[in-house]
Amino acid sequence: MDIGRVLIAAEGAGGADTSFIGGSLQDALDTPPYEGMFEAVGPLVEKFEGRVWLVSKCGPSVQAKSRAWLRHHSFFERTGIAPANLRFCLQRTQKADHCRELRITHFIDDRSDVLHHLEGMVPHRYLFGPQRKPVTVAGLVLLPAWKDAAALVN
């Protein structure tokens, strides 16, 4: 699953990741988790017997802020995801490389273009959260909020 705008709430009405991209480390740490995320991710980790990975596209500065946010919010302890199950890449298309290597079967992302690159490789692709544009990528399952996650993977 992705991190920004999936695990970590989007900032402001436009839903931008601005606290991580343009803000300070403290701004990033103060960004709340997405509503219901902690309650939903733990059961998913149990269902997948710990085989859950975080795969995020961002540069070194945002990577550092993301790692700090995960520590600050005790993410790994609260969800049961292994800290070693964290991957970063510099381009969105590279998420497919990680998914191929890790044999990912389910992926949650807030961007349909990322999920499009996983077509034919990841059988279960979930488009998370509110979308700015109509969804045109076939084969995606809409996941409006974390409260809907458990029913989708059963």
Coordinates of C-alpha atoms in Angstrom, one line a residue, residues 54-128:
L54 CA 4.5 -0.1 2.1
V55 CA 5.6 1.2 -1.3
S56 CA 5.9 4.9 -1.7
K57 CA 7.2 7.2 -4.4
C58 CA 9.1 10.2 -3.0
G59 CA 12.4 11.9 -3.0
P60 CA 15.0 11.6 -0.1
S61 CA 13.5 14.5 1.9
V62 CA 10.0 13.2 1.9
Q63 CA 11.3 9.7 2.5
A64 CA 13.0 11.0 5.7
K65 CA 9.7 12.7 6.8
S66 CA 7.7 9.6 6.0
R67 CA 10.0 7.4 8.1
A68 CA 9.8 10.0 10.9
W69 CA 6.0 10.1 10.7
L70 CA 5.8 6.3 10.9
R71 CA 8.0 6.3 14.0
H72 CA 6.3 9.3 15.6
H73 CA 2.9 7.6 15.2
S74 CA 4.2 4.1 16.3
F75 CA 2.9 2.9 13.0
F76 CA 4.7 -0.5 12.9
E77 CA 3.9 -1.3 16.5
R78 CA 0.2 -0.4 16.1
T79 CA -0.3 -2.2 12.7
G80 CA 1.9 -5.2 13.0
I81 CA 3.7 -4.4 9.7
A82 CA 7.4 -5.2 9.9
P83 CA 9.6 -2.1 9.7
A84 CA 11.6 -3.9 7.0
N85 CA 8.5 -4.0 4.8
L86 CA 9.0 -0.4 3.7
R87 CA 10.1 0.5 0.1
F88 CA 10.6 3.8 -1.6
C89 CA 11.1 4.6 -5.3
L90 CA 11.7 7.9 -7.1
Q91 CA 9.2 7.4 -10.0
R92 CA 5.6 6.1 -9.8
T93 CA 6.2 3.5 -12.5
Q94 CA 8.9 2.0 -10.2
K95 CA 6.2 0.8 -7.8
A96 CA 5.5 -2.0 -10.4
D97 CA 9.1 -3.2 -10.0
H98 CA 8.6 -3.5 -6.2
C99 CA 5.3 -5.3 -6.7
R100 CA 6.8 -7.7 -9.2
E101 CA 9.8 -8.5 -6.9
L102 CA 7.6 -8.9 -3.8
R103 CA 4.8 -10.8 -5.6
I104 CA 2.2 -8.3 -4.3
T105 CA -1.4 -9.5 -4.9
H106 CA -3.3 -6.6 -3.5
F107 CA -2.3 -2.9 -3.7
I108 CA -4.0 0.2 -2.3
D109 CA -3.1 3.6 -3.8
D110 CA -4.8 7.0 -4.2
R111 CA -3.7 7.4 -7.8
S112 CA -5.3 5.5 -10.7
D113 CA -2.2 6.1 -12.9
V114 CA -0.1 4.1 -10.4
L115 CA -2.6 1.3 -10.3
H116 CA -2.8 1.3 -14.1
H117 CA 1.0 0.4 -14.2
L118 CA 0.2 -2.6 -12.0
E119 CA -2.4 -4.1 -14.4
G120 CA -1.7 -7.7 -15.3
M121 CA 0.7 -8.0 -12.4
V122 CA -1.3 -7.2 -9.2
P123 CA -4.7 -8.9 -9.4
H124 CA -6.4 -6.8 -6.8
R125 CA -6.0 -3.0 -7.2
Y126 CA -7.8 -0.6 -4.9
L127 CA -8.2 3.1 -5.6
F128 CA -8.3 4.8 -2.2

